[in-house]
CSV table of C-alpha atoms in Angstrom, one decimal:
chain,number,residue,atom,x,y,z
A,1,UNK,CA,0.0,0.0,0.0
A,2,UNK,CA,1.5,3.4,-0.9
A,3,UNK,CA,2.0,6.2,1.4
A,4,UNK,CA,-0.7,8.4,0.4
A,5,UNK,CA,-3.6,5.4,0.9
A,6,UNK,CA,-1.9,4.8,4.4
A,7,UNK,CA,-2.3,8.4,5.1
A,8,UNK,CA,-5.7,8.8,3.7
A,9,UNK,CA,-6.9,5.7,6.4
A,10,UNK,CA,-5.3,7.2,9.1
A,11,UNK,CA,-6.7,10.3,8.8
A,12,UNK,CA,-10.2,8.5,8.6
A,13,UNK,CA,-9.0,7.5,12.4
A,14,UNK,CA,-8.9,3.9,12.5
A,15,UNK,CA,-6.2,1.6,13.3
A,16,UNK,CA,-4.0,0.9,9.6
A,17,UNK,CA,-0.2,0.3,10.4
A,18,UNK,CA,1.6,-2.2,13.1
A,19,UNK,CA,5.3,-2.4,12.3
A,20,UNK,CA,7.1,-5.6,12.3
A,21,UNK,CA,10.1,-4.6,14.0
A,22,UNK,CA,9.0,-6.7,17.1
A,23,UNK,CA,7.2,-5.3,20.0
A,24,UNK,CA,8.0,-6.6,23.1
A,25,UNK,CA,5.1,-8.7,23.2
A,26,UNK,CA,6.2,-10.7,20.5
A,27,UNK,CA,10.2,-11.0,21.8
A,28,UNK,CA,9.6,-14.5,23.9
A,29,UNK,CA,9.0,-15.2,27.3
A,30,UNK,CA,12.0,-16.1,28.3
A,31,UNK,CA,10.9,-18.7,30.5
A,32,UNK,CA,10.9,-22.6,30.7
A,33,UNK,CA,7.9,-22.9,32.3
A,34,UNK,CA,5.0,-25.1,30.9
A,35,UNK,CA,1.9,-22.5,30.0
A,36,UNK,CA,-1.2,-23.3,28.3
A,37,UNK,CA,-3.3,-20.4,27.2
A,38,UNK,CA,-6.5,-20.4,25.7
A,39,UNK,CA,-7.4,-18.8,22.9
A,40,UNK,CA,-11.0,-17.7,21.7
A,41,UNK,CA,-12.5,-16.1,18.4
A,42,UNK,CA,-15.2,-16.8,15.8
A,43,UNK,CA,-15.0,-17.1,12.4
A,44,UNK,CA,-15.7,-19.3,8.9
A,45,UNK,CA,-13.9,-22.5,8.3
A,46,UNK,CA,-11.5,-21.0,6.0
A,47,UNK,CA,-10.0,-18.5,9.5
A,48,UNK,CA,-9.9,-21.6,11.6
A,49,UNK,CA,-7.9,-23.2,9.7
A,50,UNK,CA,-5.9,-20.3,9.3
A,51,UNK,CA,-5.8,-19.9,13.4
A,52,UNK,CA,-4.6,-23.8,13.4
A,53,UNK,CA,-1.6,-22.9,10.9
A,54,UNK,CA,-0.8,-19.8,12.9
A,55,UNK,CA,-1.0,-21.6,16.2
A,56,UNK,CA,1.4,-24.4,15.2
A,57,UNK,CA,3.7,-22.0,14.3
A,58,UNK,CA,3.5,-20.0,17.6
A,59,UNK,CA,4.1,-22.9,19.4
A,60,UNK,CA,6.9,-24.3,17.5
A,61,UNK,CA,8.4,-20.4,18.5
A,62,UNK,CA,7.5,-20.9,22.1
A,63,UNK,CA,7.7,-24.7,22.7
A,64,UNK,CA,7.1,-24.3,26.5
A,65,UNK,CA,3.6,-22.7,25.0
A,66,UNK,CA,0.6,-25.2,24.2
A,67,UNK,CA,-2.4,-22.5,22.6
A,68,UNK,CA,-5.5,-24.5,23.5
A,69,UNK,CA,-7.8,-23.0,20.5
A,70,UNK,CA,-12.0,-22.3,20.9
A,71,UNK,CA,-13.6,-21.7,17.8
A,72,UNK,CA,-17.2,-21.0,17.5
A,73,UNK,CA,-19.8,-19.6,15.4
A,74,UNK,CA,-20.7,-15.8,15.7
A,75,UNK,CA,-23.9,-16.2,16.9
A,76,UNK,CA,-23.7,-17.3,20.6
A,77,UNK,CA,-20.6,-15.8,21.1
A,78,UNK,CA,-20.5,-13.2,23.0
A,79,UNK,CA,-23.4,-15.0,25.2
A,80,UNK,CA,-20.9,-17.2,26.3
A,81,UNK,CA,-18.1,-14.7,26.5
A,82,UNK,CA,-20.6,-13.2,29.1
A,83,UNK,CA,-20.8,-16.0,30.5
A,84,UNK,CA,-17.1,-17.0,31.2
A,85,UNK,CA,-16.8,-13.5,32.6
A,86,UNK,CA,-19.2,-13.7,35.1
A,87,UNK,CA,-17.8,-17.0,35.8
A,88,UNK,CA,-14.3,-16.3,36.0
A,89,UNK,CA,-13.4,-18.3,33.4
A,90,UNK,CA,-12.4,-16.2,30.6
A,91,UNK,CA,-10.0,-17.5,28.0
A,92,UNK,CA,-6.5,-16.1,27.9
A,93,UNK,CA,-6.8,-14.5,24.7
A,94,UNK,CA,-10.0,-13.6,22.9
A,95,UNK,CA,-11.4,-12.0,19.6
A,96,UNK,CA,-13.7,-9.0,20.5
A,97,UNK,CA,-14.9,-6.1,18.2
A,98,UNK,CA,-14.0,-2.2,18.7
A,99,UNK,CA,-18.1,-2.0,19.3
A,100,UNK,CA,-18.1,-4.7,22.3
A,101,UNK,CA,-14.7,-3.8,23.8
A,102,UNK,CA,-15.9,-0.8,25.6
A,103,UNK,CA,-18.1,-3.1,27.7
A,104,UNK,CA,-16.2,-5.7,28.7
A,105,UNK,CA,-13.2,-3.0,29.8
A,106,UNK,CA,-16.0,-1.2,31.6
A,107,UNK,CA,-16.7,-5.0,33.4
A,108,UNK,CA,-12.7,-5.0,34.3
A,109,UNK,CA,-12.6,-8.1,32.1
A,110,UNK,CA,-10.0,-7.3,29.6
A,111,UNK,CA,-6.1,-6.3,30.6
A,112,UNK,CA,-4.1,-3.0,29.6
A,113,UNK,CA,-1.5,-4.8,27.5
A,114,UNK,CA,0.2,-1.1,27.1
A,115,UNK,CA,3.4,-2.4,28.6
A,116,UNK,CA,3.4,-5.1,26.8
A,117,UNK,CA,3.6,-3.6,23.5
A,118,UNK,CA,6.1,-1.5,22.1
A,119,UNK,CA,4.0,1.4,21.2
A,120,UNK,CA,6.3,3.5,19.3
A,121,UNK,CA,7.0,1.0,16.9
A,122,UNK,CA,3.1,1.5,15.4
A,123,UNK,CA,2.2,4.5,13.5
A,124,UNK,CA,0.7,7.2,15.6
A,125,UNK,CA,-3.1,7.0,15.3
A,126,UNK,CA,-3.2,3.4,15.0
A,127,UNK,CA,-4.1,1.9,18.5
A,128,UNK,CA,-7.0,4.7,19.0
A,129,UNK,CA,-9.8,2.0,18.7
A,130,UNK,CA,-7.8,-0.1,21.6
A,131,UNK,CA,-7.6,2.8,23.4
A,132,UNK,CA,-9.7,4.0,26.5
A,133,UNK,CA,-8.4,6.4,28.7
A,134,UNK,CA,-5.0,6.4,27.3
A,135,UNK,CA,-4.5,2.4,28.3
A,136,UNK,CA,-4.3,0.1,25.3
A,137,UNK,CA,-6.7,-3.0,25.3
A,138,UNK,CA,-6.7,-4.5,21.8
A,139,UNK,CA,-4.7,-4.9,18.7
A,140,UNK,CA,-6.5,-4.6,15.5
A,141,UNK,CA,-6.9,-7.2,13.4
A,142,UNK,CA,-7.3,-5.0,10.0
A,143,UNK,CA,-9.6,-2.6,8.1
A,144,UNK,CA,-12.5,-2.9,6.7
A,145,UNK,CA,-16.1,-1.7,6.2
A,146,UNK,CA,-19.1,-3.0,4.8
A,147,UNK,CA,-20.3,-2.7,0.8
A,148,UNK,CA,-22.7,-4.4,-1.5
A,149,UNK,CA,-21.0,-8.1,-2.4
A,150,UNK,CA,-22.0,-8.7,-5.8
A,151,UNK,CA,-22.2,-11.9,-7.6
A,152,UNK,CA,-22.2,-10.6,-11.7
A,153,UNK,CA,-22.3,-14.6,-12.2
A,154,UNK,CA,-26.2,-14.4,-10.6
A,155,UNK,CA,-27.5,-11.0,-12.5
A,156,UNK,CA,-26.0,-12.5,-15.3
A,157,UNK,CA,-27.9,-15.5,-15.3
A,158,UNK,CA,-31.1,-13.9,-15.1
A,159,UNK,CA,-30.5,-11.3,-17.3
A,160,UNK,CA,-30.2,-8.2,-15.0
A,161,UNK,CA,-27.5,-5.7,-16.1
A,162,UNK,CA,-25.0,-4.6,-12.6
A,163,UNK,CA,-26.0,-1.1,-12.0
A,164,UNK,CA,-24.8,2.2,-11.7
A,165,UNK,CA,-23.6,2.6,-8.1
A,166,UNK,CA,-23.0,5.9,-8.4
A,167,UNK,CA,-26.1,7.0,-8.8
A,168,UNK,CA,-28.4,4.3,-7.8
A,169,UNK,CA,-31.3,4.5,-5.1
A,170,UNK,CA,-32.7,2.1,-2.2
A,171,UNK,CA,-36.2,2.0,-4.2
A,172,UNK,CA,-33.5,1.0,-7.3
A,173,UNK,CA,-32.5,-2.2,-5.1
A,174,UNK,CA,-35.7,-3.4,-4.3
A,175,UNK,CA,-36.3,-3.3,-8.0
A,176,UNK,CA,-33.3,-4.7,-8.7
A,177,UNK,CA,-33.4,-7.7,-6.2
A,178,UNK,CA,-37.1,-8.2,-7.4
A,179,UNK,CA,-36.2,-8.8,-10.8
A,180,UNK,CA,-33.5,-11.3,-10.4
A,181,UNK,CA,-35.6,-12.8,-7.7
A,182,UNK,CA,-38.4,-13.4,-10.4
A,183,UNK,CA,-35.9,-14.2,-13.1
A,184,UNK,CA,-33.9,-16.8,-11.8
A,185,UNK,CA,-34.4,-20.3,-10.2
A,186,UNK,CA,-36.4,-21.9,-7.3
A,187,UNK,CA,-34.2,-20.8,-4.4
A,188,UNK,CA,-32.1,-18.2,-6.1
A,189,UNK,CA,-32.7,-14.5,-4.7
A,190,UNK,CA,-31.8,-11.2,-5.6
A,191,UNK,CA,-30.6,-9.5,-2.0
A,192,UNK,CA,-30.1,-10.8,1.2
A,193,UNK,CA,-32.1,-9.6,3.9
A,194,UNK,CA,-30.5,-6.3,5.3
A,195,UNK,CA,-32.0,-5.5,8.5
A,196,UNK,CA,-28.8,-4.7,11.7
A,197,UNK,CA,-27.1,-2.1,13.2
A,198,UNK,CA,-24.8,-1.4,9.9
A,199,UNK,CA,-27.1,-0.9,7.5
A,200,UNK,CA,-29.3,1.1,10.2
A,201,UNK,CA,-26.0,3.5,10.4
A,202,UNK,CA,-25.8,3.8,6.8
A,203,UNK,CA,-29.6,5.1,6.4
A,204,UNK,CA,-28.9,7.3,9.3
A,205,UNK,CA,-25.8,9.1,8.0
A,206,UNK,CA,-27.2,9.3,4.4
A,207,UNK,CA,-29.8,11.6,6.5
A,208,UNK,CA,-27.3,13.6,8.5
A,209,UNK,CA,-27.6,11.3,11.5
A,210,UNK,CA,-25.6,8.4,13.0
A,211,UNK,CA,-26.3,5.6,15.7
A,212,UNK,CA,-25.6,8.0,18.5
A,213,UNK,CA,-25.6,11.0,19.1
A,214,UNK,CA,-21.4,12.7,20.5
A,215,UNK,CA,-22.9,12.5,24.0
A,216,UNK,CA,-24.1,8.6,23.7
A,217,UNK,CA,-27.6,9.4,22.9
A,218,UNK,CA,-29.5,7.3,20.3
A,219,UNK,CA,-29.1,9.0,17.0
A,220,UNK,CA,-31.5,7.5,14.5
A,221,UNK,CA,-34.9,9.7,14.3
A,222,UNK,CA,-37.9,7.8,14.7
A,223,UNK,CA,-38.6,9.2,10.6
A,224,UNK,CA,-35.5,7.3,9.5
A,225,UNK,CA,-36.0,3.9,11.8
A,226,UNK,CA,-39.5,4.0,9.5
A,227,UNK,CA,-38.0,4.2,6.6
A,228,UNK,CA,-35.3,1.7,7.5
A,229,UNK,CA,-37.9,-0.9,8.5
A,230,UNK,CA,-40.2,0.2,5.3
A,231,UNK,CA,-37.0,-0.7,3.2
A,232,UNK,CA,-36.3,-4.0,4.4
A,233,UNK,CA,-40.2,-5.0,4.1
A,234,UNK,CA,-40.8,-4.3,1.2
A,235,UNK,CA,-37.7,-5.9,0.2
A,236,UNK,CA,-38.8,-8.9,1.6
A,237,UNK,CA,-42.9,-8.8,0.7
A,238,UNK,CA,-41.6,-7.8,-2.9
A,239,UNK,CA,-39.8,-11.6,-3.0
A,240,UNK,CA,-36.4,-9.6,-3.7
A,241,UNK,CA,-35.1,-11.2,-0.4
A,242,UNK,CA,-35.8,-14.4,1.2
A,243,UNK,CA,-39.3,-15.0,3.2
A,244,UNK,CA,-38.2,-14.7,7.7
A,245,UNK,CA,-38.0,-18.1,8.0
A,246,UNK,CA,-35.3,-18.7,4.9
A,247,UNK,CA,-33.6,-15.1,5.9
A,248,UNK,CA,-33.5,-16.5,9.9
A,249,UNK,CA,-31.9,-20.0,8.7
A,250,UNK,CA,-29.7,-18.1,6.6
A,251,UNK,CA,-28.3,-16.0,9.0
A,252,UNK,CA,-27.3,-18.8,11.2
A,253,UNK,CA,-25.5,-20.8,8.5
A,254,UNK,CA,-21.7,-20.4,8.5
A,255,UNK,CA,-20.3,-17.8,5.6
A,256,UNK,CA,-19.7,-21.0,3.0
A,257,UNK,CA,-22.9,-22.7,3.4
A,258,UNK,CA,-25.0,-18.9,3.6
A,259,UNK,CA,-27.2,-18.6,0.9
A,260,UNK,CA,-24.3,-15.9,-0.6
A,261,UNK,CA,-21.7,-18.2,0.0
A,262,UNK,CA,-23.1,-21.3,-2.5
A,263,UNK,CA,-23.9,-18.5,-5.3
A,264,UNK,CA,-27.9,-18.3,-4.5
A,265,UNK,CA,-27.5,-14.6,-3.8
A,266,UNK,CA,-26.8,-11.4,-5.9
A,267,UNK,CA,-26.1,-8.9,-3.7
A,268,UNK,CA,-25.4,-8.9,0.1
A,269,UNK,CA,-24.6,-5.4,2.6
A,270,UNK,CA,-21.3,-7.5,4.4
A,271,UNK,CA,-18.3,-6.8,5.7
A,272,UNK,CA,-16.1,-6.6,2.9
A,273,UNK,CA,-13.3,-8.8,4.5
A,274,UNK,CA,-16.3,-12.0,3.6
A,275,UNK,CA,-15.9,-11.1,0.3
A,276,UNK,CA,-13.3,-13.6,-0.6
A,277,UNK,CA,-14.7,-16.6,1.5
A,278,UNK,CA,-17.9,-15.8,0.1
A,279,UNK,CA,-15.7,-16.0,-3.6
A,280,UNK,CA,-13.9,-19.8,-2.6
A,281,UNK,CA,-17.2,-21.3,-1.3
A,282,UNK,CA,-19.1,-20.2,-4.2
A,283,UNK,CA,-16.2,-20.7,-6.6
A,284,UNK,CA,-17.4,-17.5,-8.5
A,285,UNK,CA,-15.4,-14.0,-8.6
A,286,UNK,CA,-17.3,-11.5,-6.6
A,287,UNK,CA,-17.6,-7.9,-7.0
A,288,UNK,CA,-18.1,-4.9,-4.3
A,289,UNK,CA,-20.3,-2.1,-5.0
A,290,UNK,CA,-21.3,0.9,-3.2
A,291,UNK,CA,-24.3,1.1,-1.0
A,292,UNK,CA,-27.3,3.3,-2.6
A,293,UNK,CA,-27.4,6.6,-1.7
A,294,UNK,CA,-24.7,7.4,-1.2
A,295,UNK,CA,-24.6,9.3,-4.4
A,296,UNK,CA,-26.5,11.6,-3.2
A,297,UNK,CA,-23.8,13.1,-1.5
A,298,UNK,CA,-24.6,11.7,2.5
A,299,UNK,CA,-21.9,8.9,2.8
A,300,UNK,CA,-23.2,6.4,5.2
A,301,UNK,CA,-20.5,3.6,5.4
A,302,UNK,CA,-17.8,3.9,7.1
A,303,UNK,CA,-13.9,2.4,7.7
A,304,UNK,CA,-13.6,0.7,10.5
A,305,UNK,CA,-11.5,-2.1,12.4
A,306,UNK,CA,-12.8,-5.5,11.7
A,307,UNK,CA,-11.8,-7.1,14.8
A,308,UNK,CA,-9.8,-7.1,17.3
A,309,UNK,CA,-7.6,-9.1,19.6
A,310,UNK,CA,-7.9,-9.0,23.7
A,311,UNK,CA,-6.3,-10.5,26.8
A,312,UNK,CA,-8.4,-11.0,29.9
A,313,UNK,CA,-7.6,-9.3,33.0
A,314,UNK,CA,-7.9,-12.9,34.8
A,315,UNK,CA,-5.8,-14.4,32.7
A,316,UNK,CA,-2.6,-16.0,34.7
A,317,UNK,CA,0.1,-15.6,31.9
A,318,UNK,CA,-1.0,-12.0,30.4
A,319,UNK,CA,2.2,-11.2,29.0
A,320,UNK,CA,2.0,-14.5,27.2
A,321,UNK,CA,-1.9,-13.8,25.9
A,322,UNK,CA,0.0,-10.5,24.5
A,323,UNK,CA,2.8,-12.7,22.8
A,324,UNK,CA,0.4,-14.5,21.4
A,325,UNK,CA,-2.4,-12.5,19.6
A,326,UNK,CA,1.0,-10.4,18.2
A,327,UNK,CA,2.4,-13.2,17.0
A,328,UNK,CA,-0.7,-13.7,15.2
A,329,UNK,CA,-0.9,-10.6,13.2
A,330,UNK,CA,2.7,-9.3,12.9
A,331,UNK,CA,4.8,-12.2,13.0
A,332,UNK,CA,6.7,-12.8,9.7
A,333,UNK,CA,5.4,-16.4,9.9
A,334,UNK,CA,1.9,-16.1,10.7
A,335,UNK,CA,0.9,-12.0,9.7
A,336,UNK,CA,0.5,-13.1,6.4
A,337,UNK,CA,-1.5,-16.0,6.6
A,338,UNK,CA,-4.7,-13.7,7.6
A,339,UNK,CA,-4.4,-12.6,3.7
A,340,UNK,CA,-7.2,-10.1,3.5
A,341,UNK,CA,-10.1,-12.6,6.0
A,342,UNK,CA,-9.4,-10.5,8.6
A,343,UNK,CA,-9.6,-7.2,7.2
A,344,UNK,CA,-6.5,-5.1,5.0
A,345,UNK,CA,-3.7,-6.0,6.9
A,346,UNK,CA,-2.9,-3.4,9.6
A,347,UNK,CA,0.3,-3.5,9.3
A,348,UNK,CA,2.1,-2.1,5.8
A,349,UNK,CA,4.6,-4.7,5.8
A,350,UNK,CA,2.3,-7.5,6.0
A,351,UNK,CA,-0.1,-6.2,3.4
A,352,UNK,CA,3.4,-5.8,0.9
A,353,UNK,CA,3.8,-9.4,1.9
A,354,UNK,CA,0.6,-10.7,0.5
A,355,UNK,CA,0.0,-7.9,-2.2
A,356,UNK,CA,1.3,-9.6,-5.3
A,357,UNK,CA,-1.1,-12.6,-4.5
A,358,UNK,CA,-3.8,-11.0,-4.6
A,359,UNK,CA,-7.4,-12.7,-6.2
A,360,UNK,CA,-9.5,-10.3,-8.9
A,361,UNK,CA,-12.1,-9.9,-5.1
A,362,UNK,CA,-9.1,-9.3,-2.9
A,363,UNK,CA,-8.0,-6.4,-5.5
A,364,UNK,CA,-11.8,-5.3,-5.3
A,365,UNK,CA,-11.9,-4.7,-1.6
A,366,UNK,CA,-8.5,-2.6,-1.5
A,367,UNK,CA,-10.4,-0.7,-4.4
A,368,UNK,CA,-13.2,-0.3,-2.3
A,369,UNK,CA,-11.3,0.5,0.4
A,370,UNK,CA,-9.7,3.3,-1.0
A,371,UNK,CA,-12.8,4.7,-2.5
A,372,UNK,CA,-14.7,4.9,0.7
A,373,UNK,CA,-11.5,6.9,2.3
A,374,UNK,CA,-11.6,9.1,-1.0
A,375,UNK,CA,-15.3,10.0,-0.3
A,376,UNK,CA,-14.3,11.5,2.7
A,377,UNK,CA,-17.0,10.7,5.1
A,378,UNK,CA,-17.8,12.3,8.2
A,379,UNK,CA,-16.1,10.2,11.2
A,380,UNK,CA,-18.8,7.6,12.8
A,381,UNK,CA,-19.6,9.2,16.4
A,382,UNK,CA,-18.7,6.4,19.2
A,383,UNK,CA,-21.0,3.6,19.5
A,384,UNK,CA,-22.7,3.4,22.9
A,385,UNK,CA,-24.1,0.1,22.6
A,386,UNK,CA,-22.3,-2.9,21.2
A,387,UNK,CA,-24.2,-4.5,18.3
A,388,UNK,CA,-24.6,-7.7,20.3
A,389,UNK,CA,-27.0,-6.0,22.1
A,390,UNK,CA,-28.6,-3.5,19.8
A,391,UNK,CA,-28.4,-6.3,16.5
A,392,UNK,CA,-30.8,-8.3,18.6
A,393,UNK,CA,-33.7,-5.7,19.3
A,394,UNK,CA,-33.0,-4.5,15.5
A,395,UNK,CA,-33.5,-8.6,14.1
A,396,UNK,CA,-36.7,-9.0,16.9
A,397,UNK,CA,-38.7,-5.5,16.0
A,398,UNK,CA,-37.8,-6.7,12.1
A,399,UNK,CA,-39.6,-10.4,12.6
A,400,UNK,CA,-42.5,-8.5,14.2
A,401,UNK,CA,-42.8,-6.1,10.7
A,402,UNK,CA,-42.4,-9.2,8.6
A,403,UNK,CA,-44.9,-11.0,10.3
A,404,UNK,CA,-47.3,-7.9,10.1
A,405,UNK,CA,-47.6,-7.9,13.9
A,406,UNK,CA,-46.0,-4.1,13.7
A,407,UNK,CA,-45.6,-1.3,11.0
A,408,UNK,CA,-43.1,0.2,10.3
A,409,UNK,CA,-44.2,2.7,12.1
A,410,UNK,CA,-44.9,1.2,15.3
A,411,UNK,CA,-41.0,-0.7,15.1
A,412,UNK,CA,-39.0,2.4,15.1
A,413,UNK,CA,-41.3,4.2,18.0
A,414,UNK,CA,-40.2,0.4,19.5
A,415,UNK,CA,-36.4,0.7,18.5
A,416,UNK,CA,-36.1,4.1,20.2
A,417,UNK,CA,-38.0,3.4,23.0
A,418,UNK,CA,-35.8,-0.2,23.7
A,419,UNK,CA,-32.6,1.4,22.8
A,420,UNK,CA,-33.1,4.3,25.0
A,421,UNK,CA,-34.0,1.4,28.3
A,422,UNK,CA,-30.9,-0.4,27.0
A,423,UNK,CA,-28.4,3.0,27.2
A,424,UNK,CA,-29.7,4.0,30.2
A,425,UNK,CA,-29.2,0.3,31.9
A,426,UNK,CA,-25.5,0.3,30.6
């Protein structure tokens, strides 16, 4: 990545460059002794066996190290995260996003690894979304933000030309999704379902709002929360996306079985860091276009950090936890296994590394990636309420629109009125 696209990130004030020059985290323990750490984090097939290949090699650096690994689906999660916190029996080292890590540092669950890493060796600006009151808390994984996934093999099949995302409108996606929906197969559908906190942003910023407010309010207007959950209905009713039930079994299916993932689906609002598993499982090149409305000159995504990586304050062998999860993204050895499935590397040496290896989607999301910071968005206010608990009352109030127990209407006077119970519990 040149210069002026590392600069252009940084000013968009999310975390983009971790040297390799070896923190002190990632210098060895020193020690003989026999440590096992634990080691948690959710992800697609493809990133557990990347964790597996990335593990091995950890330990075969630190042979007095055993990394028991705990994979698990997204879903679920964090309710057992919770769970293990409560209980005291948090793993070592965890995955946790920028959204959620607020939270658990508030609950005195996660460790200040600031003397564990060598600060000065990552560019200034980078750490801010592991930072809370100047103590560091989390290493990002990568960049990334969300974008229509495109799958030109499904709107070609039924005829549908791609469209214009520089000019094209939410009403143009319904239409859109409708008409592949109608054109193609038993089974084969023109959107996904796009009803959580992401796409929620997105509407809200394209109307001079956001999430929440600078002073942790709710930020979404009970006008736009209509419109959002008139959009996703009539994306639905309109057959453009599948019925509840299909979207609801959907959404709990990992990334390569997903609807998107075996090539039933031509367009998706995702992360763009799924692009590429959704690209192998399918075995079709993908492409990333840019969410309507935005042409009208509101830009509603934003860049953020995909993931990051934690330590918890119970931990016995913190230092070690710290080893570990740098190890994992900067290491010569194991940095450049993540390829682009964890975002765009955060750390310019790694993302060299991998560059010239690149896929046709992989090109695509550093395109898109560049795009967004070009369009120069206004900076996402901080998010009071991690998407594990505001996704939930966002899927819920959606069911309930679906199943005509609510309008529209009626949800977002619902979404205000749970979110505002929910911010003033936290």
């Amino acid at each position: 990545m040149n210069n002026r696209r590392l600069l252009a990130l940084a000013a968009a004030g999310v975390a983009i460059a971790v040297s390799l020059s070896g923190c002190a985290a990632g210098s060895g323990g020193g020690s003989d002794e026999k440590i096992t750490l634990r080691f948690a984090w959710w992800g697609s097939d493809e990133l557990n066996a990347i964790k597996d290949e990335q593990i091995a090699l950890f330990e075969k650096a630190h042979p007095n190290i055993t990394v028991a690994g705990e994979p698990s689906e997204y879903n679920g999660y964090y309710d057992k995260l919770a769970t293990q916190v409560a209980g005291g029996g948090a793993p070592d080292a965890l995955q946790i996003t920028y959204d959620a890590l607020p939270l658990y540092v508030a609950k005195n669950a996660i460790a200040d690894i600031s003397s564990d890493v060598d600060q000065e060796s990552f560019t200034p600006g980078s750490l801010d979304a592991g930072m809370i009151d100047g103590k560091l808390y989390a290493l990002p994984t990568g960049v990334g933000s969300r974008g229509i996934i495109v799958n030109p093999a499904v709107f070609e099949a039924a005829g549908v030309p791609l469209p214009d995302d520089t000019t094209w409108t939410w009403d143009d996606y319904i239409d859109i999704a409708t008409q592949i929906s109608e054109k193609s197969g038993d089974g084969v559908y023109g959107s996904a379902q796009i009803a959580n906190d992401q796409s929620l942003m997105a509407f809200a910023r394209q109307n001079g709002e956001d999430l929440y407010t600078t002073d942790g309010e709710f930020g979404v207007s009970e006008k736009t929360a209509t419109e959002f959950f008139t959009f996703a209905k009539e994306l639905q009713a309109s057959g453009g996306s599948p019925d509840a039930s299909t979207a609801a079994e959907d959404a709990s299916a990992s990334l390569e079985q997903s609807l998107m993932g075996q090539g039933k689906i031509g367009m998706a609002f995702a992360p763009l860091n799924f692009t590429g598993i959704y690209a192998t499982a399918s075995g079709q090149d993908l492409q990333i276009l840019n969410v309507p409305g935005d042409s009208a000159g509101k830009v509603g995504l934003v860049i953020q950090p995909t993931v990051q990586y934690a330590v918890s304050s119970k931990s016995k062998h913190p230092r070690e936890a710290a080893m570990l999860i740098d190890f994992l993204l900067n290491s010569d050895e194991a940095g450049p296994l993540n390829k682009l499935t964890l975002g765009i590397p955060a750390t310019p040496a790694v993302l060299e590394a991998i560059t010239p290896e690149f896929s046709e989607s992989e090109k695509a999301q550093v395109a898109f990636i560049d795009r967004l910071s070009a369009a120069g968005g206004a900076p996402q206010n901080p998010l009071a309420l991690p998407t594990s608990q505001l996704g939930p009352i966002i899927t819920k109030l959606l069911d309930d629109v679906t199943f005509d127990k609510a309008t529209p209407a009626d949800a977002a006077s619902e979404l205000v009125s749970q979110v505002k119970t929910a911010l003033d519990a936290s």
